CSV table of C-alpha atoms in Angstrom, one decimal:
chain,number,residue,atom,x,y,z
A,7,GLN,CA,26.4,12.2,-13.7
A,8,SER,CA,23.9,9.4,-13.1
A,9,ALA,CA,24.6,5.8,-13.8
A,10,LEU,CA,22.7,4.2,-16.7
A,11,THR,CA,19.8,2.0,-15.4
A,12,GLN,CA,19.9,-1.8,-15.7
A,13,PRO,CA,17.7,-4.4,-14.1
A,14,ALA,CA,19.3,-5.9,-11.0
A,15,SER,CA,18.9,-9.5,-12.2
A,16,VAL,CA,17.8,-11.6,-15.2
A,17,SER,CA,17.6,-15.3,-15.3
A,18,GLY,CA,17.0,-18.0,-17.9
A,19,SER,CA,17.3,-21.7,-18.6
A,20,PRO,CA,20.1,-23.2,-20.6
A,21,GLY,CA,19.4,-22.8,-24.3
A,22,GLN,CA,17.0,-19.9,-23.9
A,23,SER,CA,17.6,-16.2,-24.9
A,24,ILE,CA,17.7,-13.4,-22.4
A,25,THR,CA,17.8,-9.6,-22.9
A,26,ILE,CA,19.3,-7.0,-20.6
A,27,SER,CA,18.2,-3.4,-20.9
A,28,CYS,CA,20.3,-0.3,-20.3
A,29,THR,CA,18.4,2.9,-20.1
A,30,GLY,CA,20.0,6.3,-20.4
A,31,THR,CA,19.1,9.7,-21.6
A,32,SER,CA,19.4,11.9,-24.7
A,33,SER,CA,22.8,12.9,-23.3
A,34,ASP,CA,24.3,9.5,-23.5
A,35,VAL,CA,22.7,6.3,-24.9
A,36,GLY,CA,20.2,8.2,-27.0
A,37,ALA,CA,22.7,10.6,-28.5
A,38,TYR,CA,25.6,8.4,-29.5
A,39,ASN,CA,26.3,5.0,-30.9
A,40,TYR,CA,29.0,4.5,-28.2
A,41,VAL,CA,27.4,1.9,-26.0
A,42,SER,CA,29.5,-0.9,-24.8
A,43,TRP,CA,28.9,-4.0,-22.7
A,44,TYR,CA,31.2,-5.8,-20.2
A,45,GLN,CA,31.0,-9.3,-18.6
A,46,GLN,CA,32.4,-9.8,-15.2
A,47,HIS,CA,32.7,-13.2,-13.6
A,48,PRO,CA,33.1,-13.3,-9.8
A,49,GLY,CA,36.6,-12.3,-8.7
A,50,LYS,CA,37.6,-11.4,-12.2
A,51,ALA,CA,38.3,-8.3,-14.1
A,52,PRO,CA,35.5,-7.1,-16.5
A,53,LYS,CA,35.8,-8.2,-20.1
A,54,LEU,CA,34.6,-6.2,-23.1
A,55,ILE,CA,31.9,-8.2,-25.1
A,56,ILE,CA,30.2,-5.5,-27.2
A,57,TYR,CA,31.3,-2.1,-28.4
A,58,ASP,CA,29.7,0.7,-30.4
A,59,VAL,CA,26.2,-0.7,-29.7
A,60,ASN,CA,26.5,-3.9,-31.8
A,61,ASN,CA,30.1,-4.9,-32.5
A,62,ARG,CA,31.8,-7.9,-31.0
A,63,PRO,CA,35.6,-8.0,-30.3
A,64,SER,CA,37.5,-10.8,-31.8
A,65,GLY,CA,37.0,-14.0,-29.8
A,66,VAL,CA,33.7,-13.1,-28.3
A,67,SER,CA,30.9,-15.6,-29.0
A,68,ASN,CA,28.3,-14.6,-31.5
A,69,ARG,CA,25.7,-15.6,-29.0
A,70,PHE,CA,26.2,-12.1,-27.6
A,71,SER,CA,24.5,-9.3,-29.6
A,72,GLY,CA,23.7,-5.6,-29.0
A,73,SER,CA,21.1,-3.2,-30.2
A,74,LYS,CA,19.7,0.3,-29.4
A,75,SER,CA,16.4,2.1,-29.6
A,76,GLY,CA,16.0,5.6,-28.5
A,77,ASN,CA,17.5,6.0,-25.0
A,78,THR,CA,17.6,2.3,-24.3
A,79,ALA,CA,20.3,-0.2,-25.3
A,80,SER,CA,20.0,-3.9,-25.0
A,81,LEU,CA,22.3,-6.9,-24.7
A,82,THR,CA,20.9,-10.3,-25.9
A,83,ILE,CA,22.5,-13.6,-24.9
A,84,SER,CA,21.1,-16.4,-27.1
A,85,GLY,CA,21.6,-20.1,-26.4
A,86,LEU,CA,22.2,-19.4,-22.7
A,87,GLN,CA,25.0,-21.5,-21.2
A,88,ALA,CA,26.2,-22.0,-17.7
A,89,GLU,CA,29.4,-20.1,-18.4
A,90,ASP,CA,27.3,-17.0,-19.1
A,91,GLU,CA,26.4,-16.7,-15.4
A,92,ALA,CA,28.1,-13.4,-14.5
A,93,ASP,CA,27.5,-9.7,-13.9
A,94,TYR,CA,26.9,-7.5,-17.0
A,95,TYR,CA,27.5,-3.8,-17.3
A,96,CYS,CA,26.7,-1.3,-20.0
A,97,GLY,CA,28.6,1.9,-20.5
A,98,SER,CA,28.4,4.9,-22.7
A,99,TYR,CA,30.0,8.2,-23.5
A,100,THR,CA,28.0,11.0,-21.9
A,101,SER,CA,27.9,14.6,-23.1
A,102,SER,CA,26.7,15.8,-19.6
A,103,SER,CA,30.3,15.6,-18.4
A,104,SER,CA,32.1,14.7,-21.7
A,105,LEU,CA,33.3,11.5,-20.0
A,106,TYR,CA,32.0,8.0,-19.5
A,107,VAL,CA,29.4,6.4,-17.4
A,108,PHE,CA,28.6,2.7,-16.5
A,109,GLY,CA,25.2,1.1,-16.0
A,110,THR,CA,24.1,-0.2,-12.6
A,111,GLY,CA,24.9,-3.8,-13.5
A,112,THR,CA,22.8,-6.9,-14.0
A,113,GLU,CA,23.4,-10.3,-12.4
A,114,VAL,CA,22.6,-13.1,-14.9
A,115,THR,CA,21.6,-16.5,-13.4
A,116,VAL,CA,21.4,-19.6,-15.5
A,117,LEU,CA,18.7,-21.8,-13.9
B,26,GLU,CA,50.5,-9.6,-26.1
B,27,VAL,CA,48.7,-6.4,-25.0
B,28,GLN,CA,48.4,-6.3,-21.2
B,29,LEU,CA,48.1,-4.1,-18.2
B,30,VAL,CA,49.8,-5.3,-15.0
B,31,GLN,CA,48.7,-3.7,-11.7
B,32,SER,CA,50.5,-3.4,-8.4
B,33,GLY,CA,49.7,-5.7,-5.6
B,34,ALA,CA,47.1,-5.6,-2.8
B,35,GLU,CA,47.4,-2.8,-0.2
B,36,VAL,CA,46.3,-2.6,3.4
B,37,LYS,CA,46.4,0.9,4.9
B,38,LYS,CA,45.1,2.9,7.8
B,39,PRO,CA,42.8,5.9,7.5
B,40,GLY,CA,44.7,9.1,6.8
B,41,GLU,CA,47.6,7.4,5.1
B,42,SER,CA,48.7,8.1,1.6
B,43,LEU,CA,48.8,5.5,-1.2
B,44,LYS,CA,49.9,5.3,-4.9
B,45,ILE,CA,49.0,2.2,-7.0
B,46,SER,CA,50.3,1.5,-10.4
B,47,CYS,CA,49.3,0.1,-13.8
B,48,LYS,CA,52.1,-0.9,-16.3
B,49,GLY,CA,51.2,-1.3,-19.9
B,50,SER,CA,53.0,-3.5,-22.4
B,51,GLY,CA,52.6,-4.8,-26.0
B,52,TYR,CA,51.2,-1.6,-27.4
B,53,SER,CA,52.1,2.1,-27.7
B,54,PHE,CA,51.4,3.3,-24.1
B,55,THR,CA,51.5,6.9,-25.1
B,56,GLY,CA,49.0,6.5,-27.9
B,57,TYR,CA,46.0,5.4,-25.9
B,58,TRP,CA,43.9,6.8,-23.0
B,59,LEU,CA,44.0,4.9,-19.8
B,60,ALA,CA,41.1,4.9,-17.3
B,61,TRP,CA,40.7,3.9,-13.7
B,62,VAL,CA,37.6,2.1,-12.5
B,63,ARG,CA,36.5,1.6,-8.9
B,64,GLN,CA,34.4,-1.4,-7.6
B,65,MET,CA,33.4,-1.3,-4.0
B,66,PRO,CA,32.8,-4.6,-2.2
B,67,GLY,CA,29.6,-6.2,-3.7
B,68,LYS,CA,28.9,-3.1,-5.8
B,69,GLY,CA,29.0,-2.0,-9.5
B,70,LEU,CA,31.7,-0.4,-11.6
B,71,GLU,CA,32.4,3.3,-11.3
B,72,TRP,CA,34.4,5.2,-13.9
B,73,MET,CA,36.8,7.4,-12.0
B,74,GLY,CA,38.9,9.3,-14.5
B,75,ILE,CA,41.3,9.0,-17.4
B,76,ILE,CA,44.7,10.1,-18.6
B,77,TYR,CA,46.4,10.3,-21.9
B,78,PRO,CA,50.0,9.3,-21.2
B,79,GLY,CA,51.3,11.0,-24.3
B,80,ASP,CA,50.7,14.5,-22.9
B,81,SER,CA,49.3,13.7,-19.4
B,82,ASP,CA,45.9,15.2,-20.3
B,83,THR,CA,43.8,14.1,-17.3
B,84,ARG,CA,40.1,14.2,-16.7
B,85,TYR,CA,38.1,13.2,-13.6
B,86,SER,CA,34.5,12.1,-13.1
B,87,PRO,CA,32.8,14.8,-11.0
B,88,SER,CA,32.4,12.2,-8.2
B,89,PHE,CA,36.1,11.7,-7.9
B,90,GLN,CA,37.4,15.2,-8.7
B,91,GLY,CA,39.6,16.3,-5.8
B,92,GLN,CA,39.5,12.8,-4.1
B,93,VAL,CA,42.2,11.1,-6.1
B,94,THR,CA,45.1,12.0,-8.4
B,95,ILE,CA,45.8,10.2,-11.7
B,96,SER,CA,49.2,10.5,-13.3
B,97,ALA,CA,51.5,8.7,-15.6
B,98,ASP,CA,55.2,8.2,-16.3
B,99,LYS,CA,55.5,7.5,-20.0
B,100,SER,CA,59.2,6.7,-19.8
B,101,ILE,CA,58.2,3.5,-17.9
B,102,SER,CA,54.8,3.0,-19.5
B,103,THR,CA,53.1,3.2,-16.1
B,104,ALA,CA,50.0,5.0,-14.9
B,105,TYR,CA,49.2,5.8,-11.3
B,106,LEU,CA,46.2,6.4,-9.0
B,107,GLN,CA,47.0,8.1,-5.7
B,108,TRP,CA,45.3,9.2,-2.5
B,109,SER,CA,46.8,11.8,-0.1
B,110,SER,CA,44.6,10.8,2.9
B,111,LEU,CA,42.7,7.5,2.7
B,112,LYS,CA,39.3,6.9,4.2
B,113,ALA,CA,37.6,3.6,5.0
B,114,SER,CA,35.2,4.3,2.2
B,115,ASP,CA,38.2,4.0,-0.3
B,116,THR,CA,38.2,0.3,0.4
B,117,ALA,CA,37.6,-1.2,-3.0
B,118,MET,CA,39.0,-3.0,-6.0
B,119,TYR,CA,40.6,-0.6,-8.5
B,120,TYR,CA,41.0,-1.5,-12.2
B,121,CYS,CA,43.0,0.2,-14.9
B,122,ALA,CA,41.8,-0.2,-18.5
B,123,ARG,CA,42.9,1.0,-21.9
B,124,HIS,CA,40.2,3.3,-23.2
B,125,ARG,CA,39.5,3.7,-26.9
B,126,ALA,CA,38.5,7.3,-27.8
B,127,GLY,CA,38.0,9.5,-30.8
B,128,HIS,CA,38.8,13.2,-31.2
B,129,CYS,CA,35.9,15.6,-31.8
B,130,GLY,CA,37.9,18.8,-32.1
B,131,GLY,CA,39.9,21.0,-29.7
B,132,ASP,CA,40.1,19.2,-26.4
B,133,CYS,CA,37.0,17.3,-27.1
B,134,TYR,CA,37.2,13.5,-27.0
B,135,TYR,CA,34.5,10.8,-27.3
B,136,PHE,CA,35.4,8.0,-24.9
B,137,TYR,CA,34.2,4.8,-26.6
B,138,TYR,CA,35.0,1.7,-24.6
B,139,MET,CA,37.6,-0.1,-22.6
B,140,ASP,CA,39.2,-3.0,-24.5
B,141,VAL,CA,42.1,-4.1,-22.2
B,142,TRP,CA,41.8,-4.4,-18.5
B,143,GLY,CA,44.3,-5.0,-15.7
B,144,GLU,CA,43.7,-7.7,-13.1
B,145,GLY,CA,42.8,-5.2,-10.4
B,146,THR,CA,44.4,-3.9,-7.2
B,147,THR,CA,42.6,-4.5,-3.9
B,148,VAL,CA,42.8,-1.5,-1.5
B,149,THR,CA,41.7,-2.1,2.1
B,150,VAL,CA,41.6,0.9,4.5
B,151,SER,CA,41.0,-0.1,8.1
B,152,SER,CA,42.1,1.1,11.5
């Protein structure tokens, strides 16, 4: 099974909004509303920030939001802050193996 | 508090065997799937496989099938990831994570997302 495709890096200035894309296929992102997003700071374990396309776990800032259109899901970070500098990964259920697949990961830099 | 506590860092030689662990607490260990995720140095996350400790139903990503073994001992709320013969390319950080899932009939499950993560176990394989 192939990884979902994300841009290698995205950057923005404090206060701006940025969007990270996650492109899959009709076997994963396009077929199910089971897209999730994870934030990983250097040397730390990943943390769930979005599940089921657009739901935030308790305690996650509402500056993080998710959406999906066709085979592409997106994570938007609004009001960018220095603490948002991290790696971000999408993930989805995939019917090609009936398992789960991650995206390639995106490094977010706050300028 | 729901948490997953992983075993400590390991340094091994090629060809050696290894078993790392992940102990769950604060929730019904047998009632949730538990996944293993690999992260090679400087690289992204890779979903390796998953186990349901309640009945030891285990599934592997095609990339990891035959390369590792996932198991669990529900009596001590602990899951394991093991290798019979390590290679240098197994050098990585390994995370366990509680995986939310939904039943879609028979042995079909939708694997939704991972909501609780362990801190990771570093495995270094070097001669």
